[in-house]
Amino acid sequence: MAFVVAESLAEQIANHLASRIIQGEMVNNERIQEARIVNELQVSRGSVREALLILERRHLITILPRRGAFVTELNAERVRGLYRLYGNLLEMLAEKLSWSCSDSDRQQLSGLTDKLRKSAAVHDENLFIEANFELISNAAEVADNEYLTTALENLRPPVQRALALAVRNNLSEMDETTSFMANLVDFALGDQIDKVSELVNGYFKRHSALVIQAIQDQSGTASR
Amino acid sequence: MAFVVAESLAEQIANHLASRIIQGEMVNNERIQEARIVNELQVSRGSVREALLILERRHLITILPRRGAFVTELNAERVRGLYRLYGNLLEMLAEKLSWSCSDSDRQQLSGLTDKLRKSAAVHDENLFIEANFELISNAAEVADNEYLTTALENLRPPVQRALALAVRNNLSEMDETTSFMANLVDFALGDQIDKVSELVNGYFKRHSALVIQAIQDQSGTASR
């Protein structure tokens, strides 16, 4: 039995469309035109459909039977539901990290925190989002609970989308998010796990409000 | 654009294999023989490979490059990691339920709790496991956080597998699990959300130990 490790065509199409949704080129409730993607990318209808099923699993599009596929509407309720779960998972991650971190793990995580800080300093949105999730993925690997790792991984696309929206609307959110992540890692590794819950709640309360504000600003612009 | 709602062949194969793993007919680390499945079910190699990728996403099999697919080893570490996350999600579920439950939702959940109780009373393993997840799915629908619903759904196969193992080893675990679930729903709906954390921790601590014991008993039997 040989499994192809390379990305399938459907995954490549899904990644392409995911970037466009995350970067805000495709907006809330926008209809996804299957035929147009087939033409633009010169791929088969079957691959596009498979890509759409992948994007549905990634919480980026919604498929309505007999009506088609649409960019999932990011609204206040979804943002709150998303961050409630995500914050909870980050708390679990910090707790598990606090037990299972070797010296070389610490060095690696501290290096990745520096990388995040640098990307925020130059205000590079894509670099910043990439560095943020590189830090989380690595922390999850160290924490070594594969179910938690998968759960975090599954939320990555909608969290990327919301975070990208927030930083486009307000560049200083890169610095806020960077200090949150740096504090989270510091508390986890510095045996201050009792401070994590307050940190997470405080950050996501403020951050959610900012994302919701960005959505409202965006829809105001669109309807003008 | 028309999406096929019916189960694909790959999903049917995946469900068939999932049942065999959950019911303990296929055991820890057992090699999955692709050619044998192709012959037994008279399906194409492509469909079987797709089914194996589905089962990998469901945490039931592990695919090793160039070595093949194996039933994921359920061991003490995995059981603890699984229940740490699952317990956490159930706490979130109870918390959200406590806010967003109408009278008709209450009636429905109480009906499903009765159904669970009845299935435990007759000690029917399959009926019991089905009733348990029917209650959780319905509670998740009422709680109405789609990210939480998906996260719970994604853990269903490994939790089913661990729960089935526990009740096969110790029938009374059906009653224990039933009272846990009934208490969880009661606390959530009866505004006693402050009691949920202790309930969840107590149940999963005991239940994890039981599953780990069942795994040890099983491997003892296998190696005899």
CSV table of C-alpha atoms in Angstrom, one decimal:
chain,number,residue,atom,x,y,z
A,1,MET,CA,0.0,0.0,0.0
A,2,ALA,CA,1.5,3.3,-1.0
A,3,PHE,CA,-0.1,6.6,0.0
A,4,VAL,CA,0.6,9.7,-2.0
A,5,VAL,CA,2.0,12.2,0.4
A,6,ALA,CA,1.9,15.1,-2.1
A,7,GLU,CA,-1.1,17.5,-2.0
A,8,SER,CA,-3.9,16.3,-4.2
A,9,LEU,CA,-5.3,18.6,-6.9
A,10,ALA,CA,-8.4,19.1,-4.8
A,11,GLU,CA,-6.3,20.2,-1.8
A,12,GLN,CA,-4.3,22.7,-4.0
A,13,ILE,CA,-7.6,24.2,-5.2
A,14,ALA,CA,-8.9,24.3,-1.6
A,15,ASN,CA,-5.8,26.1,-0.4
A,16,HIS,CA,-6.0,28.6,-3.2
A,17,LEU,CA,-9.6,29.4,-2.4
A,18,ALA,CA,-8.9,29.4,1.3
A,19,SER,CA,-6.2,32.1,0.9
A,20,ARG,CA,-8.6,34.2,-1.1
A,21,ILE,CA,-11.2,33.9,1.7
A,22,ILE,CA,-8.7,34.5,4.5
A,23,GLN,CA,-7.2,37.5,2.8
A,24,GLY,CA,-10.6,39.0,2.3
A,25,GLU,CA,-10.7,38.9,-1.5
A,26,MET,CA,-13.8,36.7,-1.2
A,27,VAL,CA,-16.3,38.1,1.2
A,28,ASN,CA,-19.2,37.0,3.5
A,29,ASN,CA,-21.9,35.1,1.6
A,30,GLU,CA,-20.2,35.5,-1.7
A,31,ARG,CA,-21.4,32.8,-4.1
A,32,ILE,CA,-18.7,30.4,-5.2
A,33,GLN,CA,-19.0,29.9,-8.9
A,34,GLU,CA,-17.9,26.4,-9.7
A,35,ALA,CA,-17.8,27.0,-13.5
A,36,ARG,CA,-15.6,30.1,-13.1
A,37,ILE,CA,-13.1,28.2,-11.0
A,38,VAL,CA,-13.0,25.4,-13.5
A,39,ASN,CA,-12.2,27.9,-16.2
A,40,GLU,CA,-9.8,30.1,-14.2
A,41,LEU,CA,-7.7,27.2,-12.9
A,42,GLN,CA,-8.2,24.8,-15.9
A,43,VAL,CA,-9.2,21.9,-13.6
A,44,SER,CA,-12.0,19.4,-13.6
A,45,ARG,CA,-15.5,19.9,-12.1
A,46,GLY,CA,-14.9,16.9,-9.9
A,47,SER,CA,-11.7,18.4,-8.4
A,48,VAL,CA,-13.5,21.7,-7.7
A,49,ARG,CA,-16.3,19.9,-5.9
A,50,GLU,CA,-13.9,17.9,-3.8
A,51,ALA,CA,-12.1,21.2,-3.0
A,52,LEU,CA,-15.4,22.7,-1.9
A,53,LEU,CA,-16.1,19.7,0.5
A,54,ILE,CA,-12.6,20.3,2.0
A,55,LEU,CA,-13.4,24.0,2.5
A,56,GLU,CA,-16.7,23.1,4.1
A,57,ARG,CA,-14.8,20.9,6.6
A,58,ARG,CA,-12.5,23.9,7.2
A,59,HIS,CA,-15.4,26.1,8.2
A,60,LEU,CA,-14.7,28.5,5.3
A,61,ILE,CA,-17.7,27.8,3.0
A,62,THR,CA,-21.2,26.7,3.5
A,63,ILE,CA,-22.8,24.3,1.0
A,64,LEU,CA,-26.6,24.5,0.7
A,65,PRO,CA,-28.3,21.6,-1.1
A,66,ARG,CA,-29.6,22.6,-4.5
A,67,ARG,CA,-28.4,26.2,-4.0
A,68,GLY,CA,-24.7,26.0,-4.2
A,69,ALA,CA,-21.6,27.0,-2.1
A,70,PHE,CA,-21.1,30.4,-0.4
A,71,VAL,CA,-18.4,32.0,1.7
A,72,THR,CA,-19.5,31.3,5.3
A,73,GLU,CA,-20.9,34.4,6.9
A,74,LEU,CA,-18.5,35.5,9.7
A,75,ASN,CA,-20.9,37.2,12.1
A,76,ALA,CA,-20.9,38.2,15.8
A,77,GLU,CA,-22.4,34.9,16.9
A,78,ARG,CA,-19.9,32.8,14.9
A,79,VAL,CA,-16.9,34.9,16.1
A,80,ARG,CA,-18.0,34.4,19.7
A,81,GLY,CA,-18.6,30.7,19.3
A,82,LEU,CA,-15.3,30.3,17.5
A,83,TYR,CA,-13.2,32.1,20.1
A,84,ARG,CA,-15.0,30.5,23.0
A,85,LEU,CA,-13.8,27.1,21.8
A,86,TYR,CA,-10.4,28.3,20.6
A,87,GLY,CA,-9.6,30.1,23.8
A,88,ASN,CA,-10.6,27.0,25.7
A,89,LEU,CA,-8.3,24.8,23.6
A,90,LEU,CA,-5.4,27.3,24.1
A,91,GLU,CA,-5.9,27.1,27.9
A,92,MET,CA,-5.7,23.3,27.6
A,93,LEU,CA,-2.6,23.6,25.4
A,94,ALA,CA,-0.9,25.9,28.0
A,95,GLU,CA,-1.8,23.5,30.8
A,96,LYS,CA,-0.4,20.5,29.0
A,97,LEU,CA,2.7,22.5,27.9
A,98,SER,CA,3.5,23.4,31.5
A,99,TRP,CA,4.0,19.6,32.3
A,100,SER,CA,5.8,18.4,29.2
A,101,CYS,CA,8.4,20.9,28.1
A,102,SER,CA,12.1,20.1,27.8
A,103,ASP,CA,14.8,22.7,27.7
A,104,SER,CA,15.2,22.4,23.9
A,105,ASP,CA,11.4,22.7,23.5
A,106,ARG,CA,11.6,26.0,25.5
A,107,GLN,CA,14.3,27.3,23.3
A,108,GLN,CA,12.4,26.4,20.2
A,109,LEU,CA,9.2,28.1,21.5
A,110,SER,CA,11.1,31.2,22.5
A,111,GLY,CA,12.7,31.4,19.1
A,112,LEU,CA,9.2,31.2,17.5
A,113,THR,CA,7.9,33.9,19.8
A,114,ASP,CA,10.8,36.2,18.6
A,115,LYS,CA,9.9,35.4,15.0
A,116,LEU,CA,6.3,36.4,15.7
A,117,ARG,CA,7.5,39.7,17.4
A,118,LYS,CA,9.6,40.5,14.4
A,119,SER,CA,6.8,39.9,11.9
A,120,ALA,CA,4.5,42.2,14.0
A,121,ALA,CA,7.2,44.9,14.1
A,122,VAL,CA,7.3,45.1,10.3
A,123,HIS,CA,3.5,44.9,10.1
A,124,ASP,CA,3.6,42.1,7.5
A,125,GLU,CA,0.1,40.6,7.7
A,126,ASN,CA,0.8,37.3,6.0
A,127,LEU,CA,4.1,36.7,7.7
A,128,PHE,CA,2.5,37.5,11.1
A,129,ILE,CA,-0.4,35.1,10.6
A,130,GLU,CA,2.0,32.4,9.5
A,131,ALA,CA,4.3,33.0,12.5
A,132,ASN,CA,1.4,32.9,14.9
A,133,PHE,CA,0.2,29.5,13.7
A,134,GLU,CA,3.8,28.1,13.5
A,135,LEU,CA,4.1,28.9,17.2
A,136,ILE,CA,0.8,27.3,18.0
A,137,SER,CA,1.5,24.2,15.9
A,138,ASN,CA,4.9,23.8,17.6
A,139,ALA,CA,3.5,24.3,21.0
A,140,ALA,CA,0.8,21.6,20.2
A,141,GLU,CA,3.5,19.2,19.1
A,142,VAL,CA,5.4,19.7,22.4
A,143,ALA,CA,2.1,19.4,24.4
A,144,ASP,CA,1.7,16.0,22.6
A,145,ASN,CA,-2.1,15.4,22.8
A,146,GLU,CA,-3.0,14.4,19.2
A,147,TYR,CA,-6.7,15.0,19.8
A,148,LEU,CA,-6.0,18.5,21.0
A,149,THR,CA,-3.6,19.1,18.1
A,150,THR,CA,-6.2,18.1,15.6
A,151,ALA,CA,-8.9,20.2,17.2
A,152,LEU,CA,-6.7,23.3,17.1
A,153,GLU,CA,-5.7,22.5,13.5
A,154,ASN,CA,-9.4,22.2,12.5
A,155,LEU,CA,-10.0,25.7,13.8
A,156,ARG,CA,-7.0,27.2,12.1
A,157,PRO,CA,-8.8,28.4,8.9
A,158,PRO,CA,-11.6,30.3,10.5
A,159,VAL,CA,-9.3,31.7,13.2
A,160,GLN,CA,-6.9,32.8,10.4
A,161,ARG,CA,-9.8,34.5,8.7
A,162,ALA,CA,-10.9,36.4,11.8
A,163,LEU,CA,-7.4,37.3,12.8
A,164,ALA,CA,-6.6,38.6,9.3
A,165,LEU,CA,-9.7,40.7,9.3
A,166,ALA,CA,-8.8,42.2,12.7
A,167,VAL,CA,-5.3,43.1,11.7
A,168,ARG,CA,-6.4,44.6,8.4
A,169,ASN,CA,-8.8,46.8,10.3
A,170,ASN,CA,-6.4,47.7,13.0
A,171,LEU,CA,-2.6,47.1,12.6
A,172,SER,CA,-1.9,47.4,16.3
A,173,GLU,CA,-3.8,44.2,16.8
A,174,MET,CA,-0.6,42.4,15.7
A,175,ASP,CA,1.2,43.8,18.7
A,176,GLU,CA,-1.7,42.9,21.1
A,177,THR,CA,-1.8,39.4,19.7
A,178,THR,CA,1.9,39.0,19.9
A,179,SER,CA,2.1,40.0,23.6
A,180,PHE,CA,-0.9,37.7,24.3
A,181,MET,CA,0.9,34.7,22.7
A,182,ALA,CA,4.2,35.6,24.4
A,183,ASN,CA,2.5,35.8,27.8
A,184,LEU,CA,0.7,32.6,27.2
A,185,VAL,CA,3.9,30.7,26.5
A,186,ASP,CA,5.7,32.5,29.4
A,187,PHE,CA,3.0,31.6,31.9
A,188,ALA,CA,2.8,28.0,30.6
A,189,LEU,CA,6.6,27.5,30.8
A,190,GLY,CA,7.1,29.6,34.0
A,191,ASP,CA,4.8,27.6,36.1
A,192,GLN,CA,2.2,30.4,36.3
A,193,ILE,CA,-0.6,28.3,34.9
A,194,ASP,CA,-3.1,29.9,37.3
A,195,LYS,CA,-2.8,33.2,35.4
A,196,VAL,CA,-3.7,31.6,32.0
A,197,SER,CA,-7.4,31.6,32.3
A,198,GLU,CA,-7.6,35.4,33.0
A,199,LEU,CA,-5.1,36.1,30.2
A,200,VAL,CA,-7.1,34.1,27.7
A,201,ASN,CA,-10.5,35.5,28.7
A,202,GLY,CA,-9.2,39.1,28.6
A,203,TYR,CA,-7.6,38.8,25.2
A,204,PHE,CA,-10.5,37.0,23.5
A,205,LYS,CA,-13.1,39.3,24.9
A,206,ARG,CA,-11.3,42.4,23.5
A,207,HIS,CA,-10.2,40.6,20.3
A,208,SER,CA,-13.7,39.3,19.5
A,209,ALA,CA,-15.1,42.8,19.9
A,210,LEU,CA,-12.5,44.1,17.5
A,211,VAL,CA,-13.3,41.4,14.9
A,212,ILE,CA,-17.0,42.0,15.2
A,213,GLN,CA,-16.3,45.8,14.7
A,214,ALA,CA,-14.2,45.0,11.6
A,215,ILE,CA,-17.1,42.9,10.2
A,216,GLN,CA,-19.5,45.8,10.7
A,217,ASP,CA,-17.1,48.3,9.2
A,218,GLN,CA,-16.7,46.0,6.2
A,219,SER,CA,-20.4,45.5,5.6
A,220,GLY,CA,-20.9,49.3,6.0
A,221,THR,CA,-18.3,49.9,3.2
A,222,ALA,CA,-19.8,47.2,1.0
A,223,SER,CA,-23.4,48.6,1.2
A,224,ARG,CA,-22.3,52.2,0.6
B,1,MET,CA,-24.2,22.9,-8.7
B,2,ALA,CA,-25.7,19.7,-7.2
B,3,PHE,CA,-24.0,18.0,-4.3
B,4,VAL,CA,-24.7,14.3,-3.7
B,5,VAL,CA,-26.2,14.0,-0.3
B,6,ALA,CA,-26.1,10.2,-0.2
B,7,GLU,CA,-23.1,8.5,1.4
B,8,SER,CA,-20.3,7.9,-0.9
B,9,LEU,CA,-19.0,4.4,-1.4
B,10,ALA,CA,-15.8,5.4,0.5
B,11,GLU,CA,-17.9,6.6,3.4
B,12,GLN,CA,-19.9,3.3,3.5
B,13,ILE,CA,-16.6,1.3,3.5
B,14,ALA,CA,-15.3,3.6,6.3
B,15,ASN,CA,-18.4,3.1,8.4
B,16,HIS,CA,-18.2,-0.6,7.9
B,17,LEU,CA,-14.6,-0.7,9.1
B,18,ALA,CA,-15.3,1.8,11.9
B,19,SER,CA,-18.0,-0.5,13.4
B,20,ARG,CA,-15.6,-3.4,13.3
B,21,ILE,CA,-13.0,-1.3,15.1
B,22,ILE,CA,-15.4,0.1,17.7
B,23,GLN,CA,-17.0,-3.3,18.4
B,24,GLY,CA,-13.5,-4.7,19.0
B,25,GLU,CA,-13.5,-7.1,16.0
B,26,MET,CA,-10.4,-5.4,14.8
B,27,VAL,CA,-7.9,-4.8,17.6
B,28,ASN,CA,-5.0,-2.4,18.5
B,29,ASN,CA,-2.3,-2.3,15.9
B,30,GLU,CA,-4.0,-4.8,13.6
B,31,ARG,CA,-2.8,-4.3,10.0
B,32,ILE,CA,-5.5,-3.3,7.6
B,33,GLN,CA,-5.2,-5.4,4.5
B,34,GLU,CA,-6.3,-3.3,1.6
B,35,ALA,CA,-6.5,-6.3,-0.8
B,36,ARG,CA,-8.6,-8.3,1.5
B,37,ILE,CA,-11.2,-5.5,1.9
B,38,VAL,CA,-11.2,-5.1,-1.9
B,39,ASN,CA,-12.1,-8.8,-2.2
B,40,GLU,CA,-14.5,-9.0,0.7
B,41,LEU,CA,-16.6,-6.0,-0.2
B,42,GLN,CA,-16.0,-6.2,-4.0
B,43,VAL,CA,-15.0,-2.5,-4.3
B,44,SER,CA,-12.2,-0.7,-6.0
B,45,ARG,CA,-8.8,-0.1,-4.5
B,46,GLY,CA,-9.4,3.7,-4.9
B,47,SER,CA,-12.5,3.6,-2.7
B,48,VAL,CA,-10.8,1.6,0.0
B,49,ARG,CA,-7.9,4.1,0.1
B,50,GLU,CA,-10.3,7.0,0.3
B,51,ALA,CA,-12.1,5.1,3.2
B,52,LEU,CA,-8.8,4.7,5.0
B,53,LEU,CA,-8.1,8.5,4.8
B,54,ILE,CA,-11.6,9.0,6.3
B,55,LEU,CA,-10.8,6.6,9.1
B,56,GLU,CA,-7.5,8.3,9.8
B,57,ARG,CA,-9.4,11.7,10.2
B,58,ARG,CA,-11.7,9.8,12.6
B,59,HIS,CA,-8.7,8.8,14.8
B,60,LEU,CA,-9.4,5.1,14.3
B,61,ILE,CA,-6.5,4.1,12.0
B,62,THR,CA,-2.9,5.3,11.6
B,63,ILE,CA,-1.4,5.4,8.2
B,64,LEU,CA,2.4,5.0,8.1
B,65,PRO,CA,4.1,6.0,4.8
B,66,ARG,CA,5.4,3.0,2.9
B,67,ARG,CA,4.2,0.7,5.8
B,68,GLY,CA,0.4,0.7,5.5
B,69,ALA,CA,-2.6,1.3,7.7
B,70,PHE,CA,-3.1,-0.1,11.2
B,71,VAL,CA,-5.8,0.1,13.8
B,72,THR,CA,-4.7,3.0,16.0
B,73,GLU,CA,-3.3,1.7,19.3
B,74,LEU,CA,-5.6,2.8,22.1
B,75,ASN,CA,-3.2,3.1,25.1
B,76,ALA,CA,-3.2,4.8,28.4
B,77,GLU,CA,-1.7,8.0,27.1
B,78,ARG,CA,-4.2,8.3,24.2
B,79,VAL,CA,-7.2,7.5,26.5
B,80,ARG,CA,-6.1,10.3,28.9
B,81,GLY,CA,-5.5,12.8,26.1
B,82,LEU,CA,-8.8,11.9,24.5
B,83,TYR,CA,-10.9,12.3,27.7
B,84,ARG,CA,-9.1,15.4,28.8
B,85,LEU,CA,-10.3,17.1,25.6
B,86,TYR,CA,-13.7,15.4,25.5
B,87,GLY,CA,-14.5,16.3,29.1
B,88,ASN,CA,-13.5,19.9,28.5
B,89,LEU,CA,-15.8,20.0,25.5
B,90,LEU,CA,-18.7,18.5,27.5
B,91,GLU,CA,-18.1,21.2,30.1
B,92,MET,CA,-18.4,23.9,27.4
B,93,LEU,CA,-21.5,22.2,26.1
B,94,ALA,CA,-23.2,22.2,29.5
B,95,GLU,CA,-22.3,25.8,30.0
B,96,LYS,CA,-23.7,26.9,26.7
B,97,LEU,CA,-26.8,24.7,27.2
B,98,SER,CA,-27.5,26.5,30.5
B,99,TRP,CA,-28.0,29.7,28.5
B,100,SER,CA,-29.8,28.6,25.4
B,101,CYS,CA,-32.4,26.0,26.3
B,102,SER,CA,-36.1,26.4,25.6
B,103,ASP,CA,-38.9,24.4,27.2
B,104,SER,CA,-39.3,22.1,24.2
B,105,ASP,CA,-35.5,21.6,24.1
B,106,ARG,CA,-35.7,20.5,27.8
B,107,GLN,CA,-38.4,18.0,27.0
B,108,GLN,CA,-36.5,16.6,24.1
B,109,LEU,CA,-33.3,16.2,26.1
B,110,SER,CA,-35.2,14.6,29.0
B,111,GLY,CA,-36.8,12.2,26.6
B,112,LEU,CA,-33.3,11.2,25.2
B,113,THR,CA,-32.0,10.8,28.8
B,114,ASP,CA,-34.9,8.3,29.4
B,115,LYS,CA,-34.0,6.5,26.2
B,116,LEU,CA,-30.4,6.2,27.4
B,117,ARG,CA,-31.6,4.9,30.8
B,118,LYS,CA,-33.7,2.2,29.1
B,119,SER,CA,-30.9,1.0,26.8
B,120,ALA,CA,-28.6,0.7,29.9
B,121,ALA,CA,-31.3,-1.2,31.8
B,122,VAL,CA,-31.4,-3.9,29.1
B,123,HIS,CA,-27.6,-3.9,28.8
B,124,ASP,CA,-27.7,-3.5,25.0
B,125,GLU,CA,-24.2,-2.2,24.1
B,126,ASN,CA,-25.0,-0.9,20.6
B,127,LEU,CA,-28.3,0.6,21.6
B,128,PHE,CA,-26.6,2.3,24.6
B,129,ILE,CA,-23.8,3.8,22.6
B,130,GLU,CA,-26.2,5.0,20.0
B,131,ALA,CA,-28.5,6.6,22.7
B,132,ASN,CA,-25.5,8.2,24.4
B,133,PHE,CA,-24.4,10.0,21.2
B,134,GLU,CA,-27.9,10.8,20.2
B,135,LEU,CA,-28.2,12.7,23.5
B,136,ILE,CA,-24.9,14.5,23.0
B,137,SER,CA,-25.7,15.4,19.3
B,138,ASN,CA,-29.1,16.9,20.3
B,139,ALA,CA,-27.6,18.8,23.2
B,140,ALA,CA,-25.0,20.2,20.8
B,141,GLU,CA,-27.7,21.3,18.4
B,142,VAL,CA,-29.5,23.1,21.2
B,143,ALA,CA,-26.2,24.7,22.4
B,144,ASP,CA,-25.8,26.0,18.9
B,145,ASN,CA,-22.0,26.6,18.6
B,146,GLU,CA,-21.2,24.9,15.3
B,147,TYR,CA,-17.4,24.8,16.1
B,148,LEU,CA,-18.1,23.0,19.3
B,149,THR,CA,-20.5,20.6,17.6
B,150,THR,CA,-17.9,19.7,15.0
B,151,ALA,CA,-15.2,19.3,17.6
B,152,LEU,CA,-17.5,16.9,19.6
B,153,GLU,CA,-18.5,15.1,16.4
B,154,ASN,CA,-14.8,14.6,15.4
B,155,LEU,CA,-14.1,12.9,18.7
B,156,ARG,CA,-17.1,10.6,18.5
B,157,PRO,CA,-15.4,7.6,16.9
B,158,PRO,CA,-12.5,7.3,19.4
B,159,VAL,CA,-14.9,8.0,22.3
B,160,GLN,CA,-17.3,5.3,21.0
B,161,ARG,CA,-14.4,2.9,20.7
B,162,ALA,CA,-13.2,3.6,24.3
B,163,LEU,CA,-16.7,3.5,25.7
B,164,ALA,CA,-17.6,0.2,23.9
B,165,LEU,CA,-14.4,-1.3,25.3
B,166,ALA,CA,-15.3,-0.1,28.9
B,167,VAL,CA,-18.8,-1.5,28.8
B,168,ARG,CA,-17.8,-4.8,27.3
B,169,ASN,CA,-15.3,-5.2,30.1
B,170,ASN,CA,-17.7,-4.0,32.8
B,171,LEU,CA,-21.5,-3.9,32.1
B,172,SER,CA,-22.2,-1.7,35.1
B,173,GLU,CA,-20.3,1.1,33.3
B,174,MET,CA,-23.5,1.7,31.3
B,175,ASP,CA,-25.3,2.7,34.5
B,176,GLU,CA,-22.4,4.9,35.6
B,177,THR,CA,-22.3,6.6,32.3
B,178,THR,CA,-26.0,7.0,32.2
B,179,SER,CA,-26.1,8.7,35.6
B,180,PHE,CA,-23.2,10.9,34.6
B,181,MET,CA,-25.0,12.1,31.4
B,182,ALA,CA,-28.3,12.5,33.3
B,183,ASN,CA,-26.6,14.6,35.9
B,184,LEU,CA,-24.7,16.7,33.3
B,185,VAL,CA,-28.0,17.6,31.6
B,186,ASP,CA,-29.7,18.2,34.9
B,187,PHE,CA,-27.0,20.5,36.2
B,188,ALA,CA,-26.9,22.4,32.9
B,189,LEU,CA,-30.7,22.9,32.7
B,190,GLY,CA,-31.1,23.4,36.5
B,191,ASP,CA,-28.8,26.3,36.8
B,192,GLN,CA,-26.2,24.4,38.7
B,193,ILE,CA,-23.4,25.0,36.2
B,194,ASP,CA,-20.9,25.4,39.1
B,195,LYS,CA,-21.2,21.7,39.8
B,196,VAL,CA,-20.4,20.6,36.3
B,197,SER,CA,-16.6,20.8,36.5
B,198,GLU,CA,-16.4,18.4,39.5
B,199,LEU,CA,-18.9,16.0,37.9
B,200,VAL,CA,-16.9,15.8,34.7
B,201,ASN,CA,-13.5,15.5,36.4
B,202,GLY,CA,-14.8,12.8,38.7
B,203,TYR,CA,-16.5,10.8,36.0
B,204,PHE,CA,-13.6,10.9,33.5
B,205,LYS,CA,-11.0,10.1,36.1
B,206,ARG,CA,-12.8,6.9,37.1
B,207,HIS,CA,-13.9,6.1,33.5
B,208,SER,CA,-10.4,6.6,32.0
B,209,ALA,CA,-8.9,4.2,34.6
B,210,LEU,CA,-11.6,1.6,33.7
B,211,VAL,CA,-10.8,1.9,29.9
B,212,ILE,CA,-7.1,1.6,30.6
B,213,GLN,CA,-7.8,-1.5,32.7
B,214,ALA,CA,-9.9,-3.0,29.9
B,215,ILE,CA,-7.0,-2.4,27.4
B,216,GLN,CA,-4.6,-4.2,29.8
B,217,ASP,CA,-7.0,-7.1,30.3
B,218,GLN,CA,-7.5,-7.4,26.6
B,219,SER,CA,-3.8,-7.4,25.7
B,220,GLY,CA,-3.2,-9.9,28.5
B,221,THR,CA,-5.8,-12.2,26.8
B,222,ALA,CA,-4.3,-11.7,23.4
B,223,SER,CA,-0.7,-12.5,24.5
B,224,ARG,CA,-1.7,-15.6,26.5
